[in-house]
Coordinates of N, CA and C in Angstrom, one line a residue:
M1 N 142.6 142.0 135.6 CA 143.2 140.9 134.9 C 142.7 139.5 135.3
N2 N 142.6 139.3 136.6 CA 142.1 138.0 137.1 C 140.7 137.7 136.7
K3 N 139.9 138.8 136.7 CA 138.5 138.5 136.3 C 138.4 138.1 134.8
L4 N 139.2 138.8 134.0 CA 139.2 138.4 132.6 C 139.7 137.0 132.4
F5 N 140.7 136.6 133.1 CA 141.3 135.3 133.0 C 140.3 134.2 133.4
V6 N 139.6 134.5 134.5 CA 138.5 133.5 134.9 C 137.4 133.4 133.9
G7 N 137.0 134.5 133.3 CA 136.0 134.5 132.3 C 136.4 133.8 131.1
A8 N 137.7 133.9 130.7 CA 138.2 133.2 129.5 C 138.2 131.7 129.7
L9 N 138.6 131.4 131.0 CA 138.7 130.0 131.4 C 137.3 129.3 131.4
T10 N 136.3 130.1 131.9 CA 135.0 129.6 132.0 C 134.4 129.4 130.5
S11 N 134.7 130.3 129.6 CA 134.2 130.2 128.3 C 134.8 129.0 127.6
A12 N 136.1 128.8 127.8 CA 136.8 127.6 127.3 C 136.3 126.3 127.8
T13 N 136.0 126.3 129.1 CA 135.4 125.1 129.7 C 134.0 124.8 129.1
L14 N 133.2 125.8 128.9 CA 131.9 125.6 128.3 C 132.0 125.1 126.9
L15 N 132.9 125.6 126.1 CA 133.1 125.2 124.7 C 133.5 123.8 124.7
L16 N 134.5 123.4 125.6 CA 134.9 122.0 125.6 C 133.8 121.0 126.0
A17 N 133.0 121.5 127.0 CA 131.8 120.6 127.3 C 130.8 120.5 126.2
S18 N 130.6 121.6 125.5 CA 129.7 121.5 124.4 C 130.3 120.6 123.3
T19 N 131.5 120.7 123.0 CA 132.2 119.8 122.0 C 132.1 118.3 122.4
T20 N 132.3 118.1 123.7 CA 132.2 116.7 124.2 C 130.8 116.1 124.0
T21 N 129.8 116.9 124.3 CA 128.4 116.5 124.1 C 128.0 116.1 122.7
F22 N 128.4 116.9 121.7 CA 128.2 116.6 120.3 C 128.9 115.3 119.9
A23 N 130.2 115.1 120.4 CA 130.9 114.0 120.0 C 130.3 112.7 120.5
A24 N 129.6 112.8 121.6 CA 129.0 111.6 122.2 C 127.6 111.2 121.5
S25 N 127.2 111.9 120.6 CA 126.0 111.6 119.9 C 126.2 110.6 118.8
T26 N 125.9 109.3 119.1 CA 126.3 108.2 118.3 C 125.0 107.3 118.0
V27 N 125.1 106.5 117.0 CA 124.1 105.5 116.8 C 124.8 104.2 116.3
D28 N 124.2 103.1 116.8 CA 124.7 101.8 116.5 C 124.1 101.2 115.3
L29 N 124.8 100.5 114.5 CA 124.4 99.7 113.3 C 124.6 98.2 113.6
T30 N 123.6 97.4 113.5 CA 123.8 96.0 113.7 C 123.4 95.2 112.5
V31 N 124.3 94.4 112.0 CA 124.0 93.6 110.8 C 123.9 92.1 111.2
T32 N 122.7 91.5 111.1 CA 122.5 90.1 111.5 C 122.0 89.3 110.3
G33 N 121.9 88.0 110.5 CA 121.3 87.1 109.5 C 121.6 85.7 109.9
L34 N 121.3 84.8 109.0 CA 121.5 83.4 109.3 C 121.8 82.7 108.0
I35 N 122.9 82.0 107.9 CA 123.3 81.2 106.7 C 122.6 79.8 106.8
V36 N 121.8 79.5 105.9 CA 121.1 78.1 106.0 C 121.9 77.1 105.2
P37 N 122.0 75.9 105.6 CA 122.8 74.9 105.0 C 122.2 74.4 103.6
S38 N 120.9 74.5 103.5 CA 120.2 74.0 102.3 C 119.7 75.1 101.4
A39 N 119.8 74.9 100.1 CA 119.2 75.8 99.2 C 117.9 75.2 98.6
C40 N 116.9 76.0 98.1 CA 115.7 75.5 97.6 C 115.5 76.1 96.2
T41 N 115.0 75.4 95.2 CA 114.8 75.8 93.9 C 113.4 75.6 93.5
P42 N 112.7 76.7 93.1 CA 111.3 76.6 92.7 C 111.2 76.5 91.2
S43 N 110.1 75.9 90.7 CA 109.9 75.8 89.2 C 108.4 75.7 89.0
L44 N 108.0 76.1 87.8 CA 106.6 76.0 87.4 C 106.5 75.3 86.1
S45 N 105.5 74.5 85.9 CA 105.2 73.8 84.7 C 104.9 74.8 83.6
S46 N 105.1 74.3 82.4 CA 105.0 75.2 81.1 C 105.8 76.4 81.2
G47 N 106.9 76.4 81.9 CA 107.9 77.5 82.0 C 107.2 78.7 82.7
G48 N 106.1 78.5 83.4 CA 105.5 79.6 84.1 C 104.7 80.5 83.2
V49 N 104.4 80.1 82.0 CA 103.7 80.9 81.0 C 102.3 80.4 80.7
I50 N 101.4 81.3 80.8 CA 100.0 81.1 80.4 C 99.7 82.0 79.2
D51 N 99.4 81.5 78.1 CA 99.2 82.2 76.9 C 97.7 82.1 76.5
H52 N 97.0 83.2 76.6 CA 95.5 83.2 76.2 C 95.3 83.4 74.7
G53 N 96.4 83.6 74.0 CA 96.2 83.7 72.5 C 95.5 85.0 72.2
K54 N 94.8 85.1 71.0 CA 94.1 86.3 70.6 C 92.7 86.1 71.0
I55 N 92.1 87.2 71.5 CA 90.8 87.3 72.0 C 90.1 88.5 71.3
S56 N 88.9 88.3 70.7 CA 88.2 89.4 70.1 C 87.6 90.3 71.1
A57 N 87.7 91.6 70.9 CA 87.2 92.5 71.8 C 85.6 92.4 71.9
K58 N 85.0 91.9 70.7 CA 83.6 91.8 70.7 C 83.1 90.6 71.6
D59 N 84.0 89.7 72.0 CA 83.6 88.6 72.9 C 83.7 89.0 74.3
L60 N 84.1 90.2 74.7 CA 84.2 90.7 76.1 C 83.0 91.4 76.5
N61 N 82.6 91.3 77.7 CA 81.5 91.9 78.3 C 81.7 93.4 78.4
T62 N 80.7 94.2 78.1 CA 80.9 95.7 78.2 C 80.5 96.2 79.7
D63 N 79.7 95.4 80.4 CA 79.2 95.9 81.7 C 79.6 95.1 82.9
N64 N 80.5 94.1 82.7 CA 81.0 93.3 83.8 C 82.3 92.6 83.3
P65 N 83.1 92.1 84.2 CA 84.4 91.5 83.8 C 84.1 90.2 83.1
T66 N 85.0 89.8 82.2 CA 85.0 88.6 81.4 C 86.1 87.6 81.9
V67 N 85.7 86.5 82.3 CA 86.7 85.4 82.7 C 87.2 84.8 81.3
I68 N 88.5 85.0 81.1 CA 89.1 84.5 79.8 C 89.9 83.1 80.0
G69 N 90.0 82.7 81.2 CA 90.7 81.5 81.4 C 90.9 81.1 82.9
N70 N 90.9 79.7 83.1 CA 91.2 79.1 84.4 C 92.2 78.1 84.2
H71 N 93.4 78.3 84.6 CA 94.6 77.4 84.3 C 95.2 77.0 85.6
T72 N 95.8 75.8 85.5 CA 96.5 75.2 86.7 C 97.9 74.8 86.3
L73 N 98.8 75.4 87.0 CA 100.2 75.1 86.8 C 100.7 74.3 88.0
T74 N 101.7 73.4 87.8 CA 102.3 72.7 88.9 C 103.5 73.4 89.3
M75 N 103.5 73.7 90.6 CA 104.7 74.4 91.2 C 105.5 73.4 92.1
T76 N 106.8 73.3 91.8 CA 107.7 72.4 92.6 C 108.7 73.2 93.3
V77 N 109.0 72.8 94.5 CA 110.1 73.5 95.3 C 111.0 72.3 95.8
L78 N 112.2 72.3 95.3 CA 113.2 71.2 95.7 C 114.2 71.8 96.5
C79 N 114.4 71.2 97.7 CA 115.4 71.7 98.6 C 116.5 70.6 98.8
E80 N 117.7 71.0 99.2 CA 118.8 70.0 99.4 C 118.6 69.2 100.6
G81 N 117.8 69.7 101.6 CA 117.5 69.0 102.8 C 116.2 69.6 103.4
Q82 N 115.8 69.1 104.5 CA 114.6 69.6 105.2 C 114.8 71.0 105.5
T83 N 114.0 71.9 105.0 CA 114.2 73.3 105.2 C 112.8 74.0 105.5
L84 N 112.8 74.9 106.4 CA 111.6 75.7 106.7 C 111.6 76.9 105.8
I85 N 110.5 77.0 105.0 CA 110.4 78.0 103.9 C 109.1 78.6 103.8
A86 N 109.0 79.7 103.2 CA 107.7 80.3 102.8 C 107.9 80.7 101.3
L87 N 106.8 81.0 100.7 CA 106.8 81.6 99.3 C 106.2 82.9 99.3
Q88 N 106.8 83.9 98.7 CA 106.2 85.3 98.6 C 106.1 85.7 97.1
S89 N 105.1 86.4 96.9 CA 104.8 86.8 95.5 C 104.9 88.3 95.4
E90 N 105.3 88.8 94.2 CA 105.4 90.3 93.9 C 104.7 90.5 92.6
D91 N 103.8 91.4 92.5 CA 103.1 91.8 91.3 C 104.0 92.7 90.5
N92 N 104.5 92.3 89.4 CA 105.4 93.2 88.6 C 104.6 94.2 87.8
R93 N 103.3 94.1 87.9 CA 102.4 95.1 87.2 C 101.5 95.8 88.3
K94 N 102.2 96.0 89.4 CA 101.5 96.6 90.6 C 100.8 98.0 90.1
G95 N 99.6 98.1 90.6 CA 98.8 99.3 90.3 C 97.9 99.2 89.0
S96 N 98.0 98.1 88.3 CA 97.2 97.9 87.2 C 96.0 97.0 87.5
S97 N 95.8 96.5 88.7 CA 94.7 95.7 89.1 C 93.7 96.6 89.9
I98 N 92.4 96.2 89.8 CA 91.4 97.0 90.5 C 91.3 96.6 91.9
S99 N 92.1 95.6 92.4 CA 92.0 95.1 93.8 C 93.4 94.8 94.2
N100 N 93.7 95.1 95.5 CA 95.0 94.8 96.1 C 95.2 93.3 96.3
S101 N 94.2 92.5 96.2 CA 94.3 91.1 96.4 C 94.5 90.3 95.1
D102 N 94.5 91.0 93.9 CA 94.7 90.4 92.6 C 95.9 91.0 92.0
Y103 N 96.3 90.4 90.9 CA 97.5 90.9 90.1 C 97.0 91.5 88.8
G104 N 97.7 92.6 88.4 CA 97.3 93.3 87.3 C 97.8 92.7 85.9
L105 N 97.1 93.1 84.9 CA 97.4 92.7 83.5 C 98.0 93.9 82.6
G106 N 98.4 95.0 83.3 CA 98.9 96.1 82.6 C 97.9 97.2 82.3
L107 N 98.4 98.2 81.7 CA 97.5 99.4 81.5 C 97.4 99.7 80.0
I108 N 96.2 100.3 79.7 CA 96.0 100.8 78.3 C 96.1 102.3 78.4
N109 N 96.9 102.8 77.5 CA 97.1 104.3 77.4 C 97.6 104.8 78.7
G110 N 98.3 104.0 79.5 CA 98.9 104.4 80.7 C 98.0 104.6 81.9
T111 N 96.7 104.5 81.7 CA 95.7 104.7 82.9 C 94.6 103.7 83.0
E112 N 94.2 103.1 81.9 CA 93.1 102.2 81.9 C 93.6 100.8 82.3
K113 N 93.0 100.2 83.4 CA 93.3 98.9 83.9 C 92.7 97.8 83.1
L114 N 93.5 97.0 82.4 CA 93.0 96.0 81.5 C 92.3 94.9 82.2
G115 N 92.8 94.4 83.2 CA 92.2 93.3 83.9 C 93.0 92.8 85.1
H116 N 92.7 91.5 85.5 CA 93.5 91.0 86.7 C 93.4 89.5 86.7
Y117 N 94.2 88.9 87.5 CA 94.2 87.5 87.8 C 94.5 87.3 89.2
H118 N 94.0 86.1 89.7 CA 94.3 85.8 91.1 C 95.0 84.4 91.2
L119 N 95.7 84.2 92.2 CA 96.4 82.9 92.4 C 95.8 82.1 93.6
R120 N 95.7 80.8 93.5 CA 95.1 80.0 94.5 C 96.0 78.7 94.6
I121 N 96.3 78.4 95.8 CA 97.1 77.2 96.0 C 96.1 76.0 96.3
A122 N 96.4 74.8 95.7 CA 95.5 73.7 95.9 C 96.4 72.4 95.9
N123 N 96.0 71.5 96.7 CA 96.6 70.1 96.7 C 98.1 70.2 97.1
P124 N 98.5 70.9 98.1 CA 99.9 70.8 98.4 C 100.4 69.5 99.0
I125 N 101.5 69.0 98.7 CA 102.0 67.7 99.1 C 103.5 68.0 99.6
A126 N 103.9 67.7 100.8 CA 105.3 67.9 101.2 C 105.9 66.5 101.5
D127 N 106.9 66.2 100.8 CA 107.6 65.0 101.0 C 106.7 63.8 100.9
G128 N 105.7 63.8 100.0 CA 104.8 62.7 99.8 C 103.6 62.7 100.7
V129 N 103.5 63.7 101.6 CA 102.4 63.7 102.6 C 101.5 64.9 102.3
P130 N 100.2 64.8 102.3 CA 99.3 66.0 102.1 C 99.5 66.9 103.3
V131 N 99.6 68.2 103.0 CA 99.7 69.3 104.0 C 98.6 70.3 103.6
Q132 N 98.5 71.4 104.4 CA 97.6 72.5 104.1 C 98.3 73.9 103.9
S133 N 97.9 74.6 103.1 CA 98.5 75.9 102.8 C 98.1 76.9 103.9
I134 N 99.1 77.7 104.4 CA 98.9 78.7 105.4 C 99.5 80.0 104.9
A135 N 99.1 81.1 105.6 CA 99.6 82.4 105.2 C 100.0 83.2 106.4
S136 N 100.8 84.2 106.2 CA 101.2 85.2 107.2 C 101.5 86.6 106.5
Q137 N 101.2 87.6 107.2 CA 101.4 88.9 106.6 C 102.9 89.3 106.7
N138 N 103.7 88.7 107.7 CA 105.1 89.1 107.8 C 106.0 87.9 107.7
G139 N 105.5 86.8 107.5 CA 106.3 85.6 107.4 C 107.0 85.1 108.6
Q140 N 106.5 85.7 109.8 CA 107.2 85.3 111.0 C 106.2 84.7 112.0
D141 N 105.0 85.2 112.1 CA 104.1 84.6 113.1 C 102.6 84.9 112.6
N142 N 101.7 84.5 113.4 CA 100.3 84.7 113.1 C 99.9 84.0 111.8
W143 N 100.3 82.8 111.6 CA 99.9 82.0 110.5 C 98.5 81.5 110.6
Y144 N 97.8 81.4 109.4 CA 96.4 81.0 109.4 C 96.2 80.3 108.1
L145 N 95.1 79.5 108.1 CA 94.7 78.7 106.9 C 94.4 79.7 105.7
E146 N 94.9 79.5 104.5 CA 94.7 80.3 103.4 C 95.0 79.6 102.1
R147 N 94.1 79.8 101.1 CA 94.4 79.2 99.8 C 94.7 80.3 98.8
F148 N 94.2 81.5 98.9 CA 94.4 82.6 98.0 C 95.7 83.3 98.3
W149 N 96.5 83.4 97.3 CA 97.9 83.9 97.4 C 97.9 85.4 96.9
D150 N 97.6 86.3 97.8 CA 97.6 87.7 97.4 C 99.1 88.2 97.2
P151 N 99.2 89.3 96.5 CA 100.5 89.9 96.3 C 101.1 90.3 97.7
T152 N 102.5 90.0 97.9 CA 103.3 90.2 99.1 C 103.0 89.2 100.2
L153 N 101.9 88.5 100.1 CA 101.6 87.5 101.2 C 102.6 86.4 101.2
Y154 N 102.9 86.0 102.5 CA 103.8 84.9 102.7 C 102.9 83.5 102.8
M155 N 103.3 82.6 101.9 CA 102.6 81.3 102.0 C 103.5 80.2 102.4
S156 N 103.0 79.3 103.2 CA 103.8 78.2 103.6 C 102.9 76.9 103.7
V157 N 103.3 75.9 104.3 CA 102.5 74.7 104.4 C 102.6 74.2 105.9
A158 N 101.6 73.6 106.3 CA 101.5 73.1 107.7 C 101.0 71.7 107.7
D159 N 101.2 71.0 108.8 CA 100.6 69.7 109.1 C 99.1 69.8 109.1
M160 N 98.5 68.8 108.7 CA 97.0 68.8 108.7 C 96.4 69.1 110.1
S161 N 97.1 68.8 111.1 CA 96.5 68.9 112.5 C 96.9 70.2 113.2
D162 N 97.8 71.0 112.5 CA 98.3 72.2 113.2 C 98.5 73.3 112.2
P163 N 97.5 74.2 111.8 CA 97.6 75.2 110.8 C 98.4 76.4 111.3
A164 N 98.8 76.5 112.5 CA 99.5 77.6 113.1 C 101.0 77.6 113.0
Q165 N 101.6 76.6 112.4 CA 103.0 76.4 112.4 C 103.5 75.8 111.1
P166 N 104.4 76.5 110.3 CA 104.9 75.9 109.1 C 105.8 74.7 109.4
V167 N 105.9 73.7 108.5 CA 106.7 72.5 108.7 C 107.8 72.6 107.7
P168 N 109.0 72.1 108.0 CA 110.1 72.0 107.0 C 109.8 71.0 105.9
V169 N 110.3 71.3 104.7 CA 110.1 70.4 103.6 C 111.4 70.2 102.8
Q170 N 111.4 69.2 102.1 CA 112.5 68.9 101.1 C 112.0 69.0 99.7
E171 N 110.8 68.4 99.5 CA 110.2 68.5 98.2 C 108.7 68.9 98.4
L172 N 108.3 70.0 97.8 CA 107.0 70.5 97.9 C 106.4 70.6 96.5
L173 N 105.2 70.0 96.4 CA 104.4 70.0 95.1 C 103.1 70.7 95.4
L174 N 102.6 71.5 94.5 CA 101.3 72.1 94.7 C 100.8 72.5 93.4
D175 N 99.4 72.6 93.3 CA 98.7 73.2 92.1 C 98.6 74.7 92.3
L176 N 99.0 75.4 91.4 CA 98.9 76.9 91.3 C 97.8 77.2 90.3
Q177 N 96.6 77.5 90.9 CA 95.5 77.9 90.0 C 95.4 79.4 89.6
V178 N 95.3 79.6 88.4 CA 95.4 81.0 87.9 C 94.1 81.4 87.1
D179 N 93.3 82.2 87.7 CA 92.1 82.6 87.0 C 92.2 84.1 86.5
T180 N 92.0 84.3 85.2 CA 92.2 85.6 84.6 C 91.0 86.2 84.1
S181 N 90.8 87.5 84.3 CA 89.6 88.2 83.8 C 90.0 89.5 83.2
I182 N 89.2 90.0 82.2 CA 89.4 91.3 81.6 C 88.3 92.2 82.1
N183 N 88.6 93.4 82.5 CA 87.6 94.3 83.1 C 86.5 94.6 82.1
R184 N 85.4 95.2 82.6 CA 84.3 95.6 81.7 C 84.9 96.6 80.6
T185 N 84.5 96.4 79.4 CA 85.1 97.1 78.3 C 84.5 98.5 78.0
D186 N 83.5 98.8 78.7 CA 82.9 100.2 78.4 C 83.9 101.3 78.9
G187 N 84.8 101.0 79.6 CA 85.8 102.0 80.1 C 87.2 101.7 79.5
L188 N 87.3 100.9 78.5 CA 88.6 100.5 77.9 C 88.6 101.0 76.4
D189 N 89.8 101.4 76.0 CA 90.1 101.7 74.6 C 90.7 100.5 73.9
L190 N 89.8 99.8 73.2 CA 90.2 98.5 72.6 C 90.2 98.7 71.0
S191 N 90.4 100.0 70.6 CA 90.4 100.3 69.1 C 91.6 99.7 68.5
N192 N 92.7 99.4 69.2 CA 93.9 98.8 68.7 C 94.2 97.5 69.5
E193 N 95.2 96.7 69.0 CA 95.5 95.5 69.7 C 96.1 95.9 71.1
V194 N 95.7 95.1 72.1 CA 96.2 95.4 73.4 C 96.9 94.1 74.0
Q195 N 98.1 94.3 74.4 CA 98.8 93.1 75.0 C 98.4 92.8 76.4
I196 N 98.0 91.5 76.6 CA 97.7 91.1 78.0 C 99.1 90.9 78.7
D197 N 99.4 91.7 79.7 CA 100.8 91.8 80.2 C 100.9 91.5 81.7
G198 N 100.4 90.3 82.2 CA 100.6 90.0 83.5 C 102.0 89.4 83.9
S199 N 102.5 89.7 85.0 CA 103.8 89.2 85.4 C 104.0 89.3 87.0
A200 N 104.4 88.2 87.5 CA 104.6 88.1 88.9 C 105.9 87.3 89.2
T201 N 106.6 87.7 90.3 CA 107.8 87.0 90.7 C 107.5 86.2 92.0
L202 N 107.7 84.9 92.0 CA 107.5 84.1 93.1 C 108.8 83.7 93.8
T203 N 109.0 84.0 95.0 CA 110.3 83.8 95.6 C 110.3 82.9 96.9
V204 N 111.3 82.1 97.0 CA 111.4 81.2 98.2 C 112.1 82.1 99.3
I205 N 111.4 82.1 100.4 CA 111.9 82.8 101.6 C 112.3 81.8 102.7
Y206 N 113.5 81.9 103.2 CA 113.9 80.9 104.3 C 113.6 81.5 105.7
L207 N 112.8 80.7 106.4 CA 112.3 81.1 107.7 C 113.2 80.8 108.8

């Protein structure tokens, strides 16, 4: 009887230890952030719309891309006070461009890439003072001089003497240059009307 009792007690102790071990398997969730006192509002001239109108398929190149327009929009970012910000873009037609550094114009028949456009920042002015455009892959560090605004890239502005550090702004003005091209047409079905369908979202990010 004693041996049976000891064995039962040992089994119960092992079961309790095993239960305690599983109960101690935990993971922590931390929620952090920062509330900034100032809000910033971006805007684009012409309502952010570039309309190329109707283009004849016969006017497009069969063996190389055709540039159909070079446009410049004015981008304004107004903040309630001096604020450290970046701008990030998202291609809403992702996958329809032939390059990851350009923005797509949509697909023909679900597979044929119609064309692309790229964005370039020029003549940035922060609170009346000329600045230079800089970029970062993560919006946190490793800033470098850059004019071309690739999809997902963080863009900000820096003092003319220090391109490695963004500066806070209250009013930012810049030229947003948009160059649009249609891909070579020997691989496109243009037997019917095709909508040029480029779309991107430009967002203010608070640093």
